[in-house]
Short mmCIF file of C-alpha atoms in Angstrom, two decimals:
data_model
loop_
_atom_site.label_atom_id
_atom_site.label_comp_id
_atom_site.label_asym_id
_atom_site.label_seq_id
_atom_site.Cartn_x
_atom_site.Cartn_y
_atom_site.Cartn_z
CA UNK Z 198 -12.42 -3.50 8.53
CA UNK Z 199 -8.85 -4.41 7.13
CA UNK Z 200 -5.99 -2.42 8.62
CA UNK Z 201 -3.91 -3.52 5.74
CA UNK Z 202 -5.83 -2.76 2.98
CA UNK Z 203 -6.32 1.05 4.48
CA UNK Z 204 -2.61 1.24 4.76
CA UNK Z 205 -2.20 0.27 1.29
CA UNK Z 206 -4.94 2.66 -0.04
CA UNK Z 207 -3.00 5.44 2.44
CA UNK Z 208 -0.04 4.72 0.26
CA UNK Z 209 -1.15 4.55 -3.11
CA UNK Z 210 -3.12 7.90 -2.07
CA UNK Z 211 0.19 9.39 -0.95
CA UNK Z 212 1.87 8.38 -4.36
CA UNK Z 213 -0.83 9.59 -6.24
CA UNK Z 214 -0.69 13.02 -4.84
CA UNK Z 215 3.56 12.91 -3.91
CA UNK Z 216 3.49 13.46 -0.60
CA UNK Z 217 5.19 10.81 1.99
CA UNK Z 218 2.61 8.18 3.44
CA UNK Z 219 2.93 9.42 7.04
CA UNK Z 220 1.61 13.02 6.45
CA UNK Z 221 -2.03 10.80 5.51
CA UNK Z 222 -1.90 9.01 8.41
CA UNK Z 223 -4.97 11.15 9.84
CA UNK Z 224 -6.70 8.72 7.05
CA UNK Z 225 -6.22 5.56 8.90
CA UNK Z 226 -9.62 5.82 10.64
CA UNK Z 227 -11.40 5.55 7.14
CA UNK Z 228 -12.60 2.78 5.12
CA UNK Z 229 -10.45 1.56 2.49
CA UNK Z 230 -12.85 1.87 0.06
CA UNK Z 231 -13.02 5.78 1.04
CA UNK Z 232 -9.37 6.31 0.48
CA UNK Z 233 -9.40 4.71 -2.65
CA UNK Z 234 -12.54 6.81 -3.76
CA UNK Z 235 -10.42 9.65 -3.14
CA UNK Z 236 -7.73 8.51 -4.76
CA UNK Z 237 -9.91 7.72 -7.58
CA UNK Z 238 -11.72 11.16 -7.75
CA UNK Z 239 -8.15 12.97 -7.70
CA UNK Z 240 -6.60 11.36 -10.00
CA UNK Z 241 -9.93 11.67 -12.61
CA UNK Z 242 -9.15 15.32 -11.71
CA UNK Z 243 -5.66 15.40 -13.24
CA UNK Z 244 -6.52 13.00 -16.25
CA UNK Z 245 -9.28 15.34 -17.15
CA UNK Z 246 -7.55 18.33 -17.50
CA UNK Z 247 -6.50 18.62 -20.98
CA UNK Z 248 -8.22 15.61 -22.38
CA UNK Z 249 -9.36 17.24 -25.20
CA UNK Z 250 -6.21 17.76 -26.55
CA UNK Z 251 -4.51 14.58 -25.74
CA UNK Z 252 -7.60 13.25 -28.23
CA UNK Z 253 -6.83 15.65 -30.93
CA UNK Z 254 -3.24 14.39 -30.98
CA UNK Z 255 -4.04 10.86 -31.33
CA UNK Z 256 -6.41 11.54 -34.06
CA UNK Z 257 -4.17 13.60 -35.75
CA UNK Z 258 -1.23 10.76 -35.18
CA UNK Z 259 -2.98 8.53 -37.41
CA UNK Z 260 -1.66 10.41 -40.58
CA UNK Z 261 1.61 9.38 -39.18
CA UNK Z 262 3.17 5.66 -39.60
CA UNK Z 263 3.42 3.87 -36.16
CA UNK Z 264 7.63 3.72 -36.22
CA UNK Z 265 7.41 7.92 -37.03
CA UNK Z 266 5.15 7.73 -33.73
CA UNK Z 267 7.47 5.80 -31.74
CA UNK Z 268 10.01 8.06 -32.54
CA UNK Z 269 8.06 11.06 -31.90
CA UNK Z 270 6.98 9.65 -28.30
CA UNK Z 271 10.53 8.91 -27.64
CA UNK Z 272 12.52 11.58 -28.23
CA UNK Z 273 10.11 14.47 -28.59
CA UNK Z 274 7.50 14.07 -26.72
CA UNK Z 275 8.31 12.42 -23.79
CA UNK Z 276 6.81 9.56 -21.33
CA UNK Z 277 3.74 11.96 -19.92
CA UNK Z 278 3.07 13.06 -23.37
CA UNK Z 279 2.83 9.92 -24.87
CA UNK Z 280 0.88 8.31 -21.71
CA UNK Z 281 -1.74 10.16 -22.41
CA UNK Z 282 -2.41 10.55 -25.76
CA UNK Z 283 -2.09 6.73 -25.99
CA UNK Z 284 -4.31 6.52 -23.78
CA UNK Z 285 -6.97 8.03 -26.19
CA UNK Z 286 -5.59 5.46 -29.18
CA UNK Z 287 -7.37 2.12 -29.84
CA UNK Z 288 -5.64 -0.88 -28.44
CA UNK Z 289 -4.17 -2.42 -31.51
CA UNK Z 290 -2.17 0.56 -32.40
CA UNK Z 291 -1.00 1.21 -28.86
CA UNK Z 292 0.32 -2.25 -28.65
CA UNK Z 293 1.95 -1.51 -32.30
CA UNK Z 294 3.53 1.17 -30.71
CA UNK Z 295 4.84 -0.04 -27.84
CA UNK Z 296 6.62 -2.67 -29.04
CA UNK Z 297 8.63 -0.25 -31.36
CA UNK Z 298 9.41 1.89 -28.08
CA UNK Z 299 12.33 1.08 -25.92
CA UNK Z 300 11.61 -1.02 -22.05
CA UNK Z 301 13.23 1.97 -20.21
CA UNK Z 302 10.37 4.16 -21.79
CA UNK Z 303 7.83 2.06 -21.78
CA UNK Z 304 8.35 1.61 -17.89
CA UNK Z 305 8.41 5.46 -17.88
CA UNK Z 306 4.99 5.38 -19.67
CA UNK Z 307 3.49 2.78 -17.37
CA UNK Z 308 3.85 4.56 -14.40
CA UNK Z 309 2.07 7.64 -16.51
CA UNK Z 310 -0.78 6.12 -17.94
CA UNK Z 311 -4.49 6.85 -16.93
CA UNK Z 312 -5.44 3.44 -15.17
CA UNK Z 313 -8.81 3.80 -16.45
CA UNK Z 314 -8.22 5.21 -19.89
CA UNK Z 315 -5.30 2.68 -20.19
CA UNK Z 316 -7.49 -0.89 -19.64
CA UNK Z 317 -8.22 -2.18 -23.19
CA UNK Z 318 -4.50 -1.42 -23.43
CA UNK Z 319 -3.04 -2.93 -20.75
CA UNK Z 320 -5.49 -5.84 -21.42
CA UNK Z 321 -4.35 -6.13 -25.14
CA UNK Z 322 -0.63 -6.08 -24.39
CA UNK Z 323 1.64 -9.35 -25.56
CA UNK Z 324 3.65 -11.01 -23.24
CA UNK Z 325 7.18 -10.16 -24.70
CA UNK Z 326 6.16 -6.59 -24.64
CA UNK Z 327 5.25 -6.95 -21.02
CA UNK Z 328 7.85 -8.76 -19.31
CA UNK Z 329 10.85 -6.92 -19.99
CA UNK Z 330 9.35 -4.23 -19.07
CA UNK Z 331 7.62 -5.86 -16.08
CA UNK Z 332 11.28 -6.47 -15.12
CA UNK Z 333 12.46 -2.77 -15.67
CA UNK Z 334 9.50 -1.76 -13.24
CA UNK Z 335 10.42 -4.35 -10.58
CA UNK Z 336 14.45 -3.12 -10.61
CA UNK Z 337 12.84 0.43 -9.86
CA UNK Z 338 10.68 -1.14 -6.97
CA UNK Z 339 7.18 0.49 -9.16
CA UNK Z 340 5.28 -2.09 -7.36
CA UNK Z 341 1.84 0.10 -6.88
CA UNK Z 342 2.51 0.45 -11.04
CA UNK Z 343 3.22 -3.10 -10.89
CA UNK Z 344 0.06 -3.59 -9.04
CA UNK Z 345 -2.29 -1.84 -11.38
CA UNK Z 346 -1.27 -3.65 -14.55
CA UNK Z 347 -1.57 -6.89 -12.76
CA UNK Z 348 -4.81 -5.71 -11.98
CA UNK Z 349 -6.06 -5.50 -15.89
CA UNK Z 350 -3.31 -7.96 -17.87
CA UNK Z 351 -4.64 -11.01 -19.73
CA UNK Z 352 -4.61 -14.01 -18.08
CA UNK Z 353 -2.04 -15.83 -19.95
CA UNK Z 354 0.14 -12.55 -20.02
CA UNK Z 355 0.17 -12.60 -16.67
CA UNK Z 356 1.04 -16.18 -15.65
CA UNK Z 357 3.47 -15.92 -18.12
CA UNK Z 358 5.27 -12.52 -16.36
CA UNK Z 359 4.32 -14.53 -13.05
CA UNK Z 360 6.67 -17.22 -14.27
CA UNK Z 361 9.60 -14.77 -15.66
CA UNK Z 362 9.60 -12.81 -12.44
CA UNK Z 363 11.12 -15.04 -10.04
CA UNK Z 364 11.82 -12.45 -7.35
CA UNK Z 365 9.16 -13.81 -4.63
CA UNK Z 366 9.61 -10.88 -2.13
CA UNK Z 367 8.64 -8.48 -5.21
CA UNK Z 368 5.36 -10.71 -5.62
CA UNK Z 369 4.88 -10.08 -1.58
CA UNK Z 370 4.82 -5.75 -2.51
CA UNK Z 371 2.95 -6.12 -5.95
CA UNK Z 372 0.40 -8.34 -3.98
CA UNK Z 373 -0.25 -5.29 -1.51
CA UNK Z 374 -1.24 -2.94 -3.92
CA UNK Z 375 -3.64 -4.66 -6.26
CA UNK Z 376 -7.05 -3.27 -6.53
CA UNK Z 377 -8.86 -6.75 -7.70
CA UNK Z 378 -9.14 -8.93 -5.04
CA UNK Z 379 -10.32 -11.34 -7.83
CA UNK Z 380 -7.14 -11.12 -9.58
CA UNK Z 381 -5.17 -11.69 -6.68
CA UNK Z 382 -6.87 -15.14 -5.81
CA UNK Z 383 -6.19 -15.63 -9.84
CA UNK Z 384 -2.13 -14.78 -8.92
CA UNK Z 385 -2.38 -17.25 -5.90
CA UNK Z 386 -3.72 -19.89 -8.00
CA UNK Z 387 -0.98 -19.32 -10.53
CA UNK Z 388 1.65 -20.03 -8.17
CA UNK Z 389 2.80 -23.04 -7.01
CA UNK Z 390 3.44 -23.99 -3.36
CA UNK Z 391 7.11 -23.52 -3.37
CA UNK Z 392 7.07 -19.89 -4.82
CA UNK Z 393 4.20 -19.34 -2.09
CA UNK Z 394 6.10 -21.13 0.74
CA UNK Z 395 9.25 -18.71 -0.48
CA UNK Z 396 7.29 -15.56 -0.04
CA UNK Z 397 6.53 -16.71 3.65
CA UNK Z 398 10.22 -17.18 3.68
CA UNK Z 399 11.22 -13.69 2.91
CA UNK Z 400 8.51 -12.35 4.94
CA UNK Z 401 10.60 -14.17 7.77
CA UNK Z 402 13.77 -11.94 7.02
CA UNK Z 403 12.03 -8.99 7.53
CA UNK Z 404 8.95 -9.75 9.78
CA UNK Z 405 7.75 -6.45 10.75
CA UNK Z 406 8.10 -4.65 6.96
CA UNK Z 407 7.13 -8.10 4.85
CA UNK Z 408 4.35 -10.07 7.11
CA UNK Z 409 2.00 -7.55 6.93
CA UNK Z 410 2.17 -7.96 3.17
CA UNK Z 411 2.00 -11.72 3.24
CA UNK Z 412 -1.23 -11.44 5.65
CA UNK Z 413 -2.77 -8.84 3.54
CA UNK Z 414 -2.23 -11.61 0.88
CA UNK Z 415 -4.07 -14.22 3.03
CA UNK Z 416 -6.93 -11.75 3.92
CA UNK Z 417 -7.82 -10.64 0.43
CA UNK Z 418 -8.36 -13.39 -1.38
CA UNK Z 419 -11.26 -15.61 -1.57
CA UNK Z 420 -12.06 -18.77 0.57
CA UNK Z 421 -10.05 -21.72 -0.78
CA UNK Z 422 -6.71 -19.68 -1.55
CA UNK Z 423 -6.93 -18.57 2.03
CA UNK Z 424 -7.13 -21.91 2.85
CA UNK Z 425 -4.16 -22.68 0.75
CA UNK Z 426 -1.95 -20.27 2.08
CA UNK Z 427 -3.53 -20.79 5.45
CA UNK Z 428 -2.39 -24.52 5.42
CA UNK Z 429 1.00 -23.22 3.81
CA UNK Z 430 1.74 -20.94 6.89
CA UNK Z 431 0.95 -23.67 9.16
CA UNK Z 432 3.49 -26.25 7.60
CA UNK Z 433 5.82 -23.16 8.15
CA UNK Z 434 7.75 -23.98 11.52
CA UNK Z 435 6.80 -23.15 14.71
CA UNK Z 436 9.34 -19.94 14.72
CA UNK Z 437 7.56 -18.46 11.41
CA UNK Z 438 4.02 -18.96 13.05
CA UNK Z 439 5.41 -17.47 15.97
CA UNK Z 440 6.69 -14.53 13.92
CA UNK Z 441 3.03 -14.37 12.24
CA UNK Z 442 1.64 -14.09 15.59
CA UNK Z 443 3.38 -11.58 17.00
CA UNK Z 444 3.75 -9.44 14.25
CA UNK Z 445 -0.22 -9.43 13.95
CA UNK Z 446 -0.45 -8.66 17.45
CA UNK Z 447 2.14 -6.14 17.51
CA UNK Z 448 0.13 -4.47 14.48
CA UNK Z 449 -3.30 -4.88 15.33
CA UNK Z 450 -4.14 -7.60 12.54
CA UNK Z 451 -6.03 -9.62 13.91
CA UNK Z 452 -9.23 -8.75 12.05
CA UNK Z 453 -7.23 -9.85 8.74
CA UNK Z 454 -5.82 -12.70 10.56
CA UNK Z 455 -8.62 -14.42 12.26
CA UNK Z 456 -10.70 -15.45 8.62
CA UNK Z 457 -7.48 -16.84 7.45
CA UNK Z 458 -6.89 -18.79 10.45
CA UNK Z 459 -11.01 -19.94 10.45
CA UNK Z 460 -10.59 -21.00 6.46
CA UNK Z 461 -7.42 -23.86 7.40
CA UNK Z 462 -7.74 -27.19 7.99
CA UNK Z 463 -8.14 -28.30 11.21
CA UNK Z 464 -4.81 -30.05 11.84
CA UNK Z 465 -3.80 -26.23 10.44
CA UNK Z 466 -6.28 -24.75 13.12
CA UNK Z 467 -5.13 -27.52 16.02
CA UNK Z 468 -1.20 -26.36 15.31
CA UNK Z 469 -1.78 -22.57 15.41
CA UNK Z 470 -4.00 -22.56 18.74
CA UNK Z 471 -1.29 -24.92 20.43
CA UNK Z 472 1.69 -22.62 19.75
CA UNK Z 473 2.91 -21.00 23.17
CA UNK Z 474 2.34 -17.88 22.08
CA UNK Z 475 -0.84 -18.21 22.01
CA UNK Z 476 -1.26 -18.97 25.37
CA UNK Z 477 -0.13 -15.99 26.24
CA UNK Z 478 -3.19 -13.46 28.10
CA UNK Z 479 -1.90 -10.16 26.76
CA UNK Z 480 -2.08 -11.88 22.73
CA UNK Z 481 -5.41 -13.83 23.42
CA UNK Z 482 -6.67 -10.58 24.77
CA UNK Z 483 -5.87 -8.71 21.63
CA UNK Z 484 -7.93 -11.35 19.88
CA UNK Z 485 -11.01 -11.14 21.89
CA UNK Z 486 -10.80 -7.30 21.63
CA UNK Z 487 -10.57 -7.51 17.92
CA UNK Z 488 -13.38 -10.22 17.86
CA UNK Z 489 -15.63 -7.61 19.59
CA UNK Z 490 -14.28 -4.86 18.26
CA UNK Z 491 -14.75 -6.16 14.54
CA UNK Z 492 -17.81 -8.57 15.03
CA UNK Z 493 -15.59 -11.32 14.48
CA UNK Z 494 -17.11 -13.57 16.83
CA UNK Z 495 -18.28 -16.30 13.95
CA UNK Z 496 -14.07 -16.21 13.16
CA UNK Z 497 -12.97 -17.00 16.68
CA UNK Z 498 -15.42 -19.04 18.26
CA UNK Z 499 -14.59 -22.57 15.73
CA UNK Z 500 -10.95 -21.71 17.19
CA UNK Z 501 -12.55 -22.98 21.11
CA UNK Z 502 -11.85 -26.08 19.74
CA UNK Z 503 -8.35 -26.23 19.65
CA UNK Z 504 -7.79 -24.44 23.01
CA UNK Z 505 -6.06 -26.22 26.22
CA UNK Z 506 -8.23 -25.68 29.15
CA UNK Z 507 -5.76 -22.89 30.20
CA UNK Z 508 -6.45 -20.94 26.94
CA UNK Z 509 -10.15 -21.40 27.39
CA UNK Z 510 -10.43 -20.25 30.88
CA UNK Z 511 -8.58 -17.17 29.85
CA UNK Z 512 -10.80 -16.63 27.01
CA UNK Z 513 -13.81 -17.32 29.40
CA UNK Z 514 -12.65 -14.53 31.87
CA UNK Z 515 -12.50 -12.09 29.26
CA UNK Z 516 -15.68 -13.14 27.64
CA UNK Z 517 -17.18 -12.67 31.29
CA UNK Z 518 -16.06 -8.87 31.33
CA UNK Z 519 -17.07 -8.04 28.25
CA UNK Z 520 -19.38 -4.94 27.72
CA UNK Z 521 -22.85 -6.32 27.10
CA UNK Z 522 -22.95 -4.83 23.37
CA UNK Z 523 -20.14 -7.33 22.70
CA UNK Z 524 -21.68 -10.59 24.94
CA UNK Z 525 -25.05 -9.58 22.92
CA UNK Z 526 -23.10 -9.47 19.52
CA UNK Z 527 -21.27 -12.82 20.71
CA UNK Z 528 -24.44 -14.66 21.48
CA UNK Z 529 -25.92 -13.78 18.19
CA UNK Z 530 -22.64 -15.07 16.14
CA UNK Z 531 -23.10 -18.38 17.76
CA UNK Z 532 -26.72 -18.37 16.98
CA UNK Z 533 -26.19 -17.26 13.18
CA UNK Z 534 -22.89 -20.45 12.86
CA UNK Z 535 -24.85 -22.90 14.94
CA UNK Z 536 -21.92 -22.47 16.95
CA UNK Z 537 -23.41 -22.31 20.29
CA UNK Z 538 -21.43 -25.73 21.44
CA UNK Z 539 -18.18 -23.69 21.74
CA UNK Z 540 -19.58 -21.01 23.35
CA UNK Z 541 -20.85 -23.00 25.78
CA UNK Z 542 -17.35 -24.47 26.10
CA UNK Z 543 -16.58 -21.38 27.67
CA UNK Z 544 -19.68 -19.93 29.51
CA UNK Z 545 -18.86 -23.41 31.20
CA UNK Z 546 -15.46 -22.32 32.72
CA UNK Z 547 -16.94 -18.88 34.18
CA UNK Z 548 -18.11 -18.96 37.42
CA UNK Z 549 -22.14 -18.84 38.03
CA UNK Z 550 -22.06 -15.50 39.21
CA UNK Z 551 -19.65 -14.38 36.29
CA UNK Z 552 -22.25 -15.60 33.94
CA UNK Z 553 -25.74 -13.56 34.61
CA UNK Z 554 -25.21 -11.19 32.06
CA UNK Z 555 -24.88 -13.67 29.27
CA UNK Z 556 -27.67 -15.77 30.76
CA UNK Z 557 -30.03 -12.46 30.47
CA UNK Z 558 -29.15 -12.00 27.07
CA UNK Z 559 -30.06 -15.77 25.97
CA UNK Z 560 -32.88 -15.59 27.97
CA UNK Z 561 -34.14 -12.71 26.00
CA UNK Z 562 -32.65 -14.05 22.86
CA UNK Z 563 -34.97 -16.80 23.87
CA UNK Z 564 -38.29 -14.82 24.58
CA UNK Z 565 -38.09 -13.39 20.99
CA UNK Z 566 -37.75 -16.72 19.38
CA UNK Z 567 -38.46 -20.12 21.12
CA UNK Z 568 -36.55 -22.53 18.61
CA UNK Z 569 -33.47 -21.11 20.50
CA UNK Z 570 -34.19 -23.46 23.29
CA UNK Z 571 -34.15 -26.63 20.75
CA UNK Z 572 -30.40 -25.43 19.45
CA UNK Z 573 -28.91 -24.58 23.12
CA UNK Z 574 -30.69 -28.09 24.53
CA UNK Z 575 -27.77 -30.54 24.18
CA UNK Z 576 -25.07 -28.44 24.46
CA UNK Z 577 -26.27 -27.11 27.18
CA UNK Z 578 -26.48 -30.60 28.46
CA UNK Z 579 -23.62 -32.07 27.66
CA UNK Z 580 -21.92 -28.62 29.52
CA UNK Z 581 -23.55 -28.80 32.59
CA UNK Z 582 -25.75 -25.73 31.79
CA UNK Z 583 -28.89 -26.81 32.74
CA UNK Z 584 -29.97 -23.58 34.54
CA UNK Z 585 -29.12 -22.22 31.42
CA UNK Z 586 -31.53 -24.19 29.45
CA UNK Z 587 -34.15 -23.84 32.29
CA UNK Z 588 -34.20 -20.12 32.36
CA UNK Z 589 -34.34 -20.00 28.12
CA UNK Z 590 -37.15 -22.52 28.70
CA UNK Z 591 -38.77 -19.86 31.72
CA UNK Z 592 -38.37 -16.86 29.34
CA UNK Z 593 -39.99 -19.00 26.04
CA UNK Z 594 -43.30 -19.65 28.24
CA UNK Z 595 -43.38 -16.79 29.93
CA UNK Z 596 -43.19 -14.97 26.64
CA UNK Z 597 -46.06 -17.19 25.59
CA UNK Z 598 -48.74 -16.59 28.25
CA UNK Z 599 -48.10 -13.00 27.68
CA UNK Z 600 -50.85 -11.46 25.12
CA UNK Z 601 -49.56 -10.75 21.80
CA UNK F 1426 -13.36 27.02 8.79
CA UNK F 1427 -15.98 24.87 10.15
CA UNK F 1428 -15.57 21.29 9.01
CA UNK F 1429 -18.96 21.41 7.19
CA UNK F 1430 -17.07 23.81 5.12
CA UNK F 1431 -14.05 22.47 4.60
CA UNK F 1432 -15.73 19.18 3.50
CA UNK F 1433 -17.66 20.82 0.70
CA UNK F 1434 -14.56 22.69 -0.45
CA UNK F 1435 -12.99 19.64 -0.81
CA UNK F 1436 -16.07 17.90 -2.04
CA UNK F 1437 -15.97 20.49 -4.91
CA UNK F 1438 -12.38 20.36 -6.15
CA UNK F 1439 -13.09 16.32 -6.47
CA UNK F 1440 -16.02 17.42 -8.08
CA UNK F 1441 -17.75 14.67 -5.42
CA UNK F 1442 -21.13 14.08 -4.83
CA UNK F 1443 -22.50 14.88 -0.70
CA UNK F 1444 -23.00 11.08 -0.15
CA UNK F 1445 -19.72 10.72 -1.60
CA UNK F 1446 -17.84 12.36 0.58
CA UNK F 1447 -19.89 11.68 3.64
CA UNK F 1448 -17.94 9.50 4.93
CA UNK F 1449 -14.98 11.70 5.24
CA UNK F 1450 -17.28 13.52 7.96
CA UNK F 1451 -15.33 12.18 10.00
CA UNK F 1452 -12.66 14.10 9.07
CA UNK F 1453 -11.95 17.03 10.86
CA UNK F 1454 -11.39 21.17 9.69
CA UNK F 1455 -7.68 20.88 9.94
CA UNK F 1456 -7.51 17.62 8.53
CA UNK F 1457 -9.74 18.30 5.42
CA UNK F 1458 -7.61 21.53 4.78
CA UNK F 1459 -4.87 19.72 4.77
CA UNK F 1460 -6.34 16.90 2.52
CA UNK F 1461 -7.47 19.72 -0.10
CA UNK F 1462 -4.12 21.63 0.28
CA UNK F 1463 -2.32 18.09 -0.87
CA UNK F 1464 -5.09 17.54 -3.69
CA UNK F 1465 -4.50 21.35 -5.11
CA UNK F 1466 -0.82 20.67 -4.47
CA UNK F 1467 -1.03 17.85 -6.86
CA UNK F 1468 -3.27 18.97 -9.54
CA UNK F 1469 -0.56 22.05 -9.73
CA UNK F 1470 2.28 19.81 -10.04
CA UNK F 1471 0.45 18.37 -12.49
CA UNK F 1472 0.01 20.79 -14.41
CA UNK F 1473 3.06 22.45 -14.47
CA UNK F 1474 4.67 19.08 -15.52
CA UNK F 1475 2.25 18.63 -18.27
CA UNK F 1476 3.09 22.24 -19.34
CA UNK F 1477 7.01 21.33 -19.03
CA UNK F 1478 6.27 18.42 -21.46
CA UNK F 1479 4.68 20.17 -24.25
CA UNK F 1480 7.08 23.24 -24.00
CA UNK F 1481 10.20 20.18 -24.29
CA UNK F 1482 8.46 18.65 -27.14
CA UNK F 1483 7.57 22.18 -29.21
CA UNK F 1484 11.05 23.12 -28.70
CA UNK F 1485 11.84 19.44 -29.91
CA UNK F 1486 10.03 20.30 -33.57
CA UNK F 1487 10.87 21.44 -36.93
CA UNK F 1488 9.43 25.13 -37.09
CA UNK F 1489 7.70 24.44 -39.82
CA UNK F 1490 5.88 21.46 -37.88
CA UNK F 1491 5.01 24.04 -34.57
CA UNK F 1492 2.20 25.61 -36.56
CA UNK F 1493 -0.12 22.16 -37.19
CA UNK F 1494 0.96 21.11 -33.94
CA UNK F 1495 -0.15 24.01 -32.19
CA UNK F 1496 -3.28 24.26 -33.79
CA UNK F 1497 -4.19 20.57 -32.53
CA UNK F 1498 -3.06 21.31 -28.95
CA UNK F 1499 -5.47 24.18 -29.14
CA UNK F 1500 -3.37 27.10 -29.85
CA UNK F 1501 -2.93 26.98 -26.48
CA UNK F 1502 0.26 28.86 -26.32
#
């Protein structure tokens, strides 16, 4: 589960009902997705009120010309007025309308509008209509506003507001709120590496407040643009990396962090697992908890590879007390990602008698399905686990003379 | 209020399925009376600022223009 995307479904729940994030905190223990299908629910509660009406006033607009309607929504009306009933208008005329309507209002209306009734609008809106107003939004810091239209804009509207907003810490707090975690890998790809390299920068001013955004970033988007901004952060110095670290230690991301860090390169991989922090026990135990916490296991175990022997025999004593729920659930990771040679890596560096409760579970990992000996046989080998490989090989014929 | 039934008074002011709001199980009394008391909160406010808008905007009109308008908001003043 992502930390970060519950906090940002905390807040956007907290704006949607105006009360300050921290009275929701009793949320955190909930899915993101169950925040957000409160959120959803509540706010389909106040856009149904009324809607009726707001439908009758947009048919009866239509007798009017579309500069009379402006007008009307302007200076009569008002922003909540006219958010809704153009909500219940077809696209073209909305868009007709808006562009006769001044970028103060129309940033009033945005923040109004029914995300749901609002989509062929948002969708149909031309880019000189939207970036002025995109502007007005981001000098009022409406980033969760921000977030929805980004959400449902055209394509080409949106690389061309991505291109006249050049504020890159903005992009960092419009990132955390969008609902589409398609559209943000379509934003990422939009963006070239020095706009992308500046957002890590300004996360770096403010670590605590802007990193989480930046890895919420990483986390959310699909495989290769974590891999781009994966390889980004690592050509980062060591001090940023350092910072990323910390921060997701000192905040409990690991669970975000750890498919980031498993989608870089390897030289990526090899320069993260060598920074000193990372050698540190209390850091590389928060990884291993969040690992078995989270079922992570297929995330860290690629990472062995990169480890100094110092790292690995750390990681090998706390693989050794792990409860056997976890050493079962680590087993089968390495079984599902062929990755049993790095596990072996570190069954290797725990003492014989440290190791019975993992060698039970293979053993009966073994019993239930014999090809298990084939895939542990030469890493088990080339480890020095031959008892190992001799008690799988016990447990597969004994499990074979016994009648089905 | 048990927190069976403070989930299903909150499960009908979303107007939520059971499954739906399973999850928030979890959840418990005090917690889910203070969830509903900050959804009913916010439906009010709502409300009340919707009602502020159309009050502004009928005090906004030509009188001659109140009657057609309130007939298409319902006559609901």
């Amino acid at each position: 589960m992502s930390s970060l995307e519950t906090t940002a479904e905390i807040v956007k729940l907290a704006n949607a009902l105006g009360v300050e994030r921290h009275a929701l905190n009793y949320l955190s223990t909930l899915p993101a997705q169950e925040i957000r299908r409160l959120r959803e629910a509540t706010v389909a509660q106040f856009y149904a009120q009324d809607r009726g009406m707001f439908q009758r006033l947009a048919a009866a607009s239509r007798l009017l010309p579309n500069a009379l309607v402006a007008k009307l929504a302007e200076h009569v009306f008002g922003a909540m007025l006219a958010a809704r009933v153009s909500g219940e208008m077809p696209a073209e005329r909305a868009v007709d309308i808006a562009g006769r309507l001044s970028v103060s209002f129309l940033a009033d209306i945005a923040r109004e509008l029914d995300p749901k009734a609002a989509r062929h609008i948002i969708r149909a809106m031309p880019a000189d209509v939207v970036i002025p107003v995109a502007r007005e939004m981001l000098a009022r810091g409406d980033f969760i506003t921000m977030g929805r239209f980004v959400d449902e804009l055209a394509l080409r509207v949106l690389e061309a507001t991505l291109q006249a907003l050049t504020d890159d810490e903005a992009l960092l707090h419009i990132g955390f709120y969008l609902e589409s975690k398609t559209r943000l890998s379509a934003v990422v790809n939009l963006l070239p590496d020095g706009r992308l390299n500046n957002m890590m920068q300004a996360a770096q001013k403010r670590p605590q407040e802007l990193w989480p955004e930046a890895l919420a970033l990483m986390a959310h988007v699909d495989d290769a643009a974590k891999r781009r901004l994966g390889d980004l952060a690592a050509e980062q110095n060591t001090d940023v990396l350092a910072t990323l670290a910390q921060v997701a230690h000192a905040q409990s991301l690991w669970s975000d962090v750890l498919p980031v860090v498993a989608r870089m390169s390897e030289s990526s991989q090899a320069k993260l697992m060598a920074l000193p922090i990372l050698h540190d026990s209390e850091l590389l135990a928060g990884i291993l908890h969040t690992a078995e916490a989270d079922d992570l296991w297929a995330y860290l175990l690629p990472q062995l590879r990169f480890m100094s022997p110092d790292q690995l025999q750390r990681v090998a004593d706390a693989t050794a007390g792990l409860p056997q729920r976890a050493q079962e659930q680590l087993i089968a990771a390495a079984r599902r990602a062929g990755l049993w040679e790095p596990l072996l890596t570190i069954v290797a560096e725990i003492p014989k008698a440290g190791r019975k409760g993992l060698e039970r579970i293979v053993t009966q990992f073994a019993a239930a399905d014999g090809t298990l000996v084939d895939e542990l046989a030469e890493p088990a080998q080339k480890h020095g686990l031959v008892d190992l490989l001799a008690m799988a090989r016990s447990a597969v014929d004994k499990a074979g003379r016994q009648p089905s | 209020m048990t927190d069976a039934a403070a989930l299903s008074r909150l499960r009908e002011e979303l107007k939520l399925s059971s499954e739906a709001v399973q999850p928030l199980a979890t959840l418990d009394a005090e917690q889910l009376d203070a969830l509903h008391v900050a959804v009913v909160a916010a439906r009010k406010r709502q409300r009340e600022l919707l009602e502020t808008a159309i009050t502004q905007a009928l005090d906004h009109l030509p009188r001659l223009l109140r009657g057609p308008v309130l007939k298409i908001l319902g006559h609901r003043r």
